[in-house]
PDB file of N, CA and C in Angstrom:
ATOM      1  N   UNK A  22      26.557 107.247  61.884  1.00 84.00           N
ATOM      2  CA  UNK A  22      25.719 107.831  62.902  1.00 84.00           C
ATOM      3  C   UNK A  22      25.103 106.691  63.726  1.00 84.00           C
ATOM      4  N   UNK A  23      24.904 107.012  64.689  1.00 93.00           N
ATOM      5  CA  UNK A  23      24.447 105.910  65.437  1.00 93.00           C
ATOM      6  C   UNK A  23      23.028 105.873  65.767  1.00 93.00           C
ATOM      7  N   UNK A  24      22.182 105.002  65.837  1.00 96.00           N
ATOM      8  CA  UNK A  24      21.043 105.199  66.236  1.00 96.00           C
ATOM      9  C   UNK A  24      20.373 103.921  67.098  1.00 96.00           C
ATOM     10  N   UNK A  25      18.900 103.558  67.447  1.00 97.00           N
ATOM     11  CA  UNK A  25      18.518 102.843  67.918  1.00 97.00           C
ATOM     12  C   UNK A  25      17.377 102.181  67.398  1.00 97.00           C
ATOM     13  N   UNK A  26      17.534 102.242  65.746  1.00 97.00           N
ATOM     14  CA  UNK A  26      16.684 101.384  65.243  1.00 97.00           C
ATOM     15  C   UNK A  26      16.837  99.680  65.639  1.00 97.00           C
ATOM     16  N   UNK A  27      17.759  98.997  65.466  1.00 98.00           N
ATOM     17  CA  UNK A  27      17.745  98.048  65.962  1.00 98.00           C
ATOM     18  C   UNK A  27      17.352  97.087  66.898  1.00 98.00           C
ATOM     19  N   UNK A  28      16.982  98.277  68.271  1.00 98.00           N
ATOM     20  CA  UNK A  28      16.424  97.813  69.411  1.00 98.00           C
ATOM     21  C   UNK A  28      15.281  98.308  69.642  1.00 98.00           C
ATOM     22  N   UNK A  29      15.054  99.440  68.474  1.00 98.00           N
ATOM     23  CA  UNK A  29      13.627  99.361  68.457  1.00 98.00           C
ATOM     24  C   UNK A  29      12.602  98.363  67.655  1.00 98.00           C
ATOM     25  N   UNK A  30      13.296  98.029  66.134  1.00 98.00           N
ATOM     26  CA  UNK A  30      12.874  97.246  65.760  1.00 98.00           C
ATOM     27  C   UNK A  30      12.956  95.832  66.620  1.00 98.00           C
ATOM     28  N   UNK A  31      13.572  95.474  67.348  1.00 97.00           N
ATOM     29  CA  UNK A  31      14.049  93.747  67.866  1.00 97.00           C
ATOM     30  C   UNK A  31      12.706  94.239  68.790  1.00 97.00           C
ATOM     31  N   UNK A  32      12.215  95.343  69.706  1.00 97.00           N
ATOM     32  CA  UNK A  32      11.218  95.106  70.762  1.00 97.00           C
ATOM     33  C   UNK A  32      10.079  94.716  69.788  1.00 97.00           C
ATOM     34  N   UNK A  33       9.497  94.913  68.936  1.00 97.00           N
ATOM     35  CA  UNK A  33       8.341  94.935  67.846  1.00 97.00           C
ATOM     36  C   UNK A  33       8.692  93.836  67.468  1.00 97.00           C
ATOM     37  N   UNK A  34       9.597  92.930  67.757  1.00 98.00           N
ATOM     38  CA  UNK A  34       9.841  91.621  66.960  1.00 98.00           C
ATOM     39  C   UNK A  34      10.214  91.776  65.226  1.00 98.00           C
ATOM     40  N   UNK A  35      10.025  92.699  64.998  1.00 98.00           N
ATOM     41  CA  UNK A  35      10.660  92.858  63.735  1.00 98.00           C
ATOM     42  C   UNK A  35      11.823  92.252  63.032  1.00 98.00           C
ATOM     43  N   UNK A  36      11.603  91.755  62.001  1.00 98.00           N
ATOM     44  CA  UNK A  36      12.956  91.696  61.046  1.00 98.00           C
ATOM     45  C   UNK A  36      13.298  92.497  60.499  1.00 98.00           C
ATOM     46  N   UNK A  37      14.468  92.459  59.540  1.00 98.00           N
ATOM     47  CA  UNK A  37      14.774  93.586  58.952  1.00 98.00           C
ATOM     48  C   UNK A  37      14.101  93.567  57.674  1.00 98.00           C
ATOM     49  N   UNK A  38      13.870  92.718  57.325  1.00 98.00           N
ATOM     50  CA  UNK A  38      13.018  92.291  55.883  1.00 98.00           C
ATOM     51  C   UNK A  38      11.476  93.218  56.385  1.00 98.00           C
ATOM     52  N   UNK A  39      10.581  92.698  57.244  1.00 98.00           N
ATOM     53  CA  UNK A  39       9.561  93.589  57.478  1.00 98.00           C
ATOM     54  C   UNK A  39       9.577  94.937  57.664  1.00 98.00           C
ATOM     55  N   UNK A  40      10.682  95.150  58.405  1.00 98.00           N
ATOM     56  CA  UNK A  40      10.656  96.818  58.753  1.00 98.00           C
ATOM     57  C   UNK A  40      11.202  97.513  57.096  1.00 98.00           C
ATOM     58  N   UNK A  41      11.962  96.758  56.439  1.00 98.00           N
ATOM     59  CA  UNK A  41      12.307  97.436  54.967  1.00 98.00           C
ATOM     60  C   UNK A  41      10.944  97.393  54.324  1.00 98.00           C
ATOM     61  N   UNK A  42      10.368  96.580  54.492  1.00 98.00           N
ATOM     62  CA  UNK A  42       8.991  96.360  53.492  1.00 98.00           C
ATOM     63  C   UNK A  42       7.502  97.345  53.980  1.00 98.00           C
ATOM     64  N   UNK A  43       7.807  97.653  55.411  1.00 98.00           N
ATOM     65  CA  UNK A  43       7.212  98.847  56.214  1.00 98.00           C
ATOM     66  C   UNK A  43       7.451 100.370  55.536  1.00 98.00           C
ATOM     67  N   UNK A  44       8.813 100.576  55.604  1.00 98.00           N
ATOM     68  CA  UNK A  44       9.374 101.445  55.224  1.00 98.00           C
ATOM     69  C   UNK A  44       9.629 101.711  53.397  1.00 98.00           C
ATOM     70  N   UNK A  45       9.483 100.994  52.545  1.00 98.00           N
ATOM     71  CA  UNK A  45       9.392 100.476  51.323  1.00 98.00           C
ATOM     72  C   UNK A  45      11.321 100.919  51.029  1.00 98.00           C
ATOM     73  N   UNK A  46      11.906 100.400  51.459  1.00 98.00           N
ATOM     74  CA  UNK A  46      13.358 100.238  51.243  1.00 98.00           C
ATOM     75  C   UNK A  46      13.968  99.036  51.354  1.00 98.00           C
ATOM     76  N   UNK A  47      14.966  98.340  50.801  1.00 98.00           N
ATOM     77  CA  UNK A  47      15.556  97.202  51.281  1.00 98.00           C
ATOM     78  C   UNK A  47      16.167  96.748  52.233  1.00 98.00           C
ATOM     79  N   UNK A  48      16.009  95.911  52.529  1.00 98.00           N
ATOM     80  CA  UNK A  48      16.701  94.923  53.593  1.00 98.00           C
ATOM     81  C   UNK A  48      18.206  95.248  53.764  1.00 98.00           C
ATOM     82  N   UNK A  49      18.998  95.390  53.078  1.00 98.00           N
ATOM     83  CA  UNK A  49      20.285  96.108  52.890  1.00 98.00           C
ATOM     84  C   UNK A  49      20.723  97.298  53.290  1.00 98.00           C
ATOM     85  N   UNK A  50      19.631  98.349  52.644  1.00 98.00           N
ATOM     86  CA  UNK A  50      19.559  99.230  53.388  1.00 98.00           C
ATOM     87  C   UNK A  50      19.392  99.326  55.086  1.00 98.00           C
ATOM     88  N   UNK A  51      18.170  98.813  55.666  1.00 98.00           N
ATOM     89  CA  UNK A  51      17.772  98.458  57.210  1.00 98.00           C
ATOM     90  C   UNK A  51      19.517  98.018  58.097  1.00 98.00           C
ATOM     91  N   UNK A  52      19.948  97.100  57.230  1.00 98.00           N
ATOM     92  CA  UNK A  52      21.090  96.641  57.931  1.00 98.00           C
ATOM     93  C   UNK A  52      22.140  97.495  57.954  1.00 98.00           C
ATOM     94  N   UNK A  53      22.276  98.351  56.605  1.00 98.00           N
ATOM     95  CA  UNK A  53      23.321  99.774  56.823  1.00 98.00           C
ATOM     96  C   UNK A  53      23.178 100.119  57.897  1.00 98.00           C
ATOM     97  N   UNK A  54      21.953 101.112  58.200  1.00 97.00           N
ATOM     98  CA  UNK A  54      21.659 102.082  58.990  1.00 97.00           C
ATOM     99  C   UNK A  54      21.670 101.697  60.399  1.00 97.00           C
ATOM    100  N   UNK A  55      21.078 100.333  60.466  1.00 97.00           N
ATOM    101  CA  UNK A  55      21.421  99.627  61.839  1.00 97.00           C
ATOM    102  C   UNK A  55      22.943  99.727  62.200  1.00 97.00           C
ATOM    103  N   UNK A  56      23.983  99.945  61.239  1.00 96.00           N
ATOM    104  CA  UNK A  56      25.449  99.084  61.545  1.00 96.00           C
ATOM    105  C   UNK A  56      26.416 100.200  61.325  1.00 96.00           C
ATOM    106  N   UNK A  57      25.163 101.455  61.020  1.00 93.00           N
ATOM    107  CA  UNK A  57      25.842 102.940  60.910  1.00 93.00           C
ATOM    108  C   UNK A  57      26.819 103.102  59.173  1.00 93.00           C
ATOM    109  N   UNK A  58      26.787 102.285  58.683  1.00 95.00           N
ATOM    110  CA  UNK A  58      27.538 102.228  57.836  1.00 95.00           C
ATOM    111  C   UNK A  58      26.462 102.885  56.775  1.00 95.00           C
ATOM    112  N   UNK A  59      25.755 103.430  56.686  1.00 94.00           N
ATOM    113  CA  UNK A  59      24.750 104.476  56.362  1.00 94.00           C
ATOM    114  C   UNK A  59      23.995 105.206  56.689  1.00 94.00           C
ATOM    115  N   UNK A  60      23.633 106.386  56.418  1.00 94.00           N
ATOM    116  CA  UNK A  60      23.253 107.554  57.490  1.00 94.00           C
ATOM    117  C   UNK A  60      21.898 108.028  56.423  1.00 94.00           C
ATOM    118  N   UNK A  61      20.523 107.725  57.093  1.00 96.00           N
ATOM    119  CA  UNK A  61      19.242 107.710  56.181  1.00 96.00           C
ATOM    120  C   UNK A  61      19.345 109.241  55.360  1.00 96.00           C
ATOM    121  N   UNK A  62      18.326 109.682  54.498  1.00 97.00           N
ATOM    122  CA  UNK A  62      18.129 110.345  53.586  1.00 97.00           C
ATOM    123  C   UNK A  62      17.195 111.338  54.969  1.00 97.00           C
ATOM    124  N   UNK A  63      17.025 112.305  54.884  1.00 96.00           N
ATOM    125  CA  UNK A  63      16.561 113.118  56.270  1.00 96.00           C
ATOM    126  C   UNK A  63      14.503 112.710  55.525  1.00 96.00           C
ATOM    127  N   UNK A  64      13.920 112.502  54.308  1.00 98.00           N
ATOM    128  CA  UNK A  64      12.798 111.872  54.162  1.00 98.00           C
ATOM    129  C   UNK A  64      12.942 110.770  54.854  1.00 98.00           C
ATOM    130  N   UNK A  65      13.725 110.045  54.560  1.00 98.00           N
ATOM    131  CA  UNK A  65      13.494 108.460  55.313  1.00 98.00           C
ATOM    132  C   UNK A  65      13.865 108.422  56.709  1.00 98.00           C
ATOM    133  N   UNK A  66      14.983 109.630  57.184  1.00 98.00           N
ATOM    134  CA  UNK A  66      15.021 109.058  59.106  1.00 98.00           C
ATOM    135  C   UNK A  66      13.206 109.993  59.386  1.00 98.00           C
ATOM    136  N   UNK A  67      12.466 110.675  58.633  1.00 98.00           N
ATOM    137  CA  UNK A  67      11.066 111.159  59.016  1.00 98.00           C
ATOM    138  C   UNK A  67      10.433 109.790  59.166  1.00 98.00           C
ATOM    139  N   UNK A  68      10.272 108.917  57.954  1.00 98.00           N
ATOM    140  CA  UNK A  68       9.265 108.209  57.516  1.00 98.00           C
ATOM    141  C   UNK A  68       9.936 106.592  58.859  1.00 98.00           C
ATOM    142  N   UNK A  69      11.427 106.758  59.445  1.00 98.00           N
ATOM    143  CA  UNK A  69      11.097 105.837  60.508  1.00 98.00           C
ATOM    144  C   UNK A  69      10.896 106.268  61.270  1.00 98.00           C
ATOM    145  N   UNK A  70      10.807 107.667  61.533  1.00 98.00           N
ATOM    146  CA  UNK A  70      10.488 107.999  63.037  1.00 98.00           C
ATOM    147  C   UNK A  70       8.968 107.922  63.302  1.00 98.00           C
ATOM    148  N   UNK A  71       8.390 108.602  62.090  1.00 98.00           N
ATOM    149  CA  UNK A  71       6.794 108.625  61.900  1.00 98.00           C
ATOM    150  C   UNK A  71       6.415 106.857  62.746  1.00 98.00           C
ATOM    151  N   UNK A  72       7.077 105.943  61.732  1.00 98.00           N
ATOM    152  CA  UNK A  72       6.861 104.313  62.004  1.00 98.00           C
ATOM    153  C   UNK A  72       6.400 103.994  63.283  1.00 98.00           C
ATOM    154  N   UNK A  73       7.865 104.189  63.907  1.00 98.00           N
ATOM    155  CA  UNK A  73       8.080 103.974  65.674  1.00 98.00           C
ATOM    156  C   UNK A  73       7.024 105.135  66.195  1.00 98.00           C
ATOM    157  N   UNK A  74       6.781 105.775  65.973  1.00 98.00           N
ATOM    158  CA  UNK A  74       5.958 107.011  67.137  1.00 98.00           C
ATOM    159  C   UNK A  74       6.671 108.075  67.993  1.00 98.00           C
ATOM    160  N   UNK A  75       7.859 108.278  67.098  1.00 98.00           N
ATOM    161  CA  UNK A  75       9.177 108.846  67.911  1.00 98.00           C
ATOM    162  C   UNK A  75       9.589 110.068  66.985  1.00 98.00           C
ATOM    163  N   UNK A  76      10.544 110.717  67.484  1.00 97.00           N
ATOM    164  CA  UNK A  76      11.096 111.797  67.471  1.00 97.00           C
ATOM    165  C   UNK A  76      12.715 111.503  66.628  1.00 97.00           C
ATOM    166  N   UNK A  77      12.783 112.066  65.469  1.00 97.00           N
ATOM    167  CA  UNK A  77      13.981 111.510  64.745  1.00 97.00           C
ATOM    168  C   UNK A  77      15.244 111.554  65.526  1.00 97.00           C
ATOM    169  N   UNK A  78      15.331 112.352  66.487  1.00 95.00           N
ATOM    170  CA  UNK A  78      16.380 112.556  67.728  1.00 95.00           C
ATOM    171  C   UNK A  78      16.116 111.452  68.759  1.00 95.00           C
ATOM    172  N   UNK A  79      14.464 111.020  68.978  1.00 96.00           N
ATOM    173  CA  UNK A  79      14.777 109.866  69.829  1.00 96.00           C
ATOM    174  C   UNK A  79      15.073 108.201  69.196  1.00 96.00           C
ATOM    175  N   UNK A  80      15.884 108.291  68.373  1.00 97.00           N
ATOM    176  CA  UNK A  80      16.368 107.429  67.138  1.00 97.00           C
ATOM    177  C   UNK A  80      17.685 106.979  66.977  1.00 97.00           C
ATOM    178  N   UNK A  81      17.721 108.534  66.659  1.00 96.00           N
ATOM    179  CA  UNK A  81      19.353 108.976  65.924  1.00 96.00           C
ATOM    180  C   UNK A  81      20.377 109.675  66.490  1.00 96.00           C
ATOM    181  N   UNK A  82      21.476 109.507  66.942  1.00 91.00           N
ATOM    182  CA  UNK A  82      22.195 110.205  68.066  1.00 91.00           C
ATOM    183  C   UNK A  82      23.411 110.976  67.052  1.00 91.00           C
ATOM    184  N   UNK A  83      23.176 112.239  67.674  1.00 82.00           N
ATOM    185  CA  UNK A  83      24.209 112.807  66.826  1.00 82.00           C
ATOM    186  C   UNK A  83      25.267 112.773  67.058  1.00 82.00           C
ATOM    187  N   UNK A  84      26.172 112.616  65.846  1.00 78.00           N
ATOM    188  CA  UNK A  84      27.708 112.875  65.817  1.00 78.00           C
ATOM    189  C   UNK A  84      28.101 113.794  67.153  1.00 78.00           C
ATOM    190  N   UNK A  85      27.697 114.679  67.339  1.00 81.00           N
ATOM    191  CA  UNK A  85      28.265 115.835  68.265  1.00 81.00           C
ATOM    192  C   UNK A  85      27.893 115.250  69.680  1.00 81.00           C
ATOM    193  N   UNK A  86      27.162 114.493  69.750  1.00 76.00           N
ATOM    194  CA  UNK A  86      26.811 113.892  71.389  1.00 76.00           C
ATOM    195  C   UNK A  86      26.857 112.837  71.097  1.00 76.00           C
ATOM    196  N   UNK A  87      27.784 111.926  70.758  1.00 65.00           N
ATOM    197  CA  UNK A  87      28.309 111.020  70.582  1.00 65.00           C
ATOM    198  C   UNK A  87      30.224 110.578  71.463  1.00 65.00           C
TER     199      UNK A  87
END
């Protein structure tokens, strides 16, 4: 799935180490989801959207509008 954590985290200056430690998940994880090669737990795309101040749709782009 594709999303725009990446460029949301890079505007915040974020690493991926901080935003995992924000989010209490690993660094491994952060880089999945950035690289799509993992698609969050629907608790955790809440708990980054909550993060950013956003809308889990203004995030995460769905398969179907893709």
């Amino acid at each position: 799935m594709k999303n725009r954590l990446k460029i949301l985290r890079a505007e915040r200056g974020w690493s991926q180490q901080v935003l995992a430690e924000r989010l209490q998940v690993s660094r491994q994880s952060i880089n999945a989801i950035e690289t799509g090669k993992y698609d969050p737990s629907l608790p955790l795309a809440f708990r980054i959207a909550e993060l950013f101040g956003l809308t889990i749709e203004q995030i995460f782009i769905s398969p179907s509008q893709d």
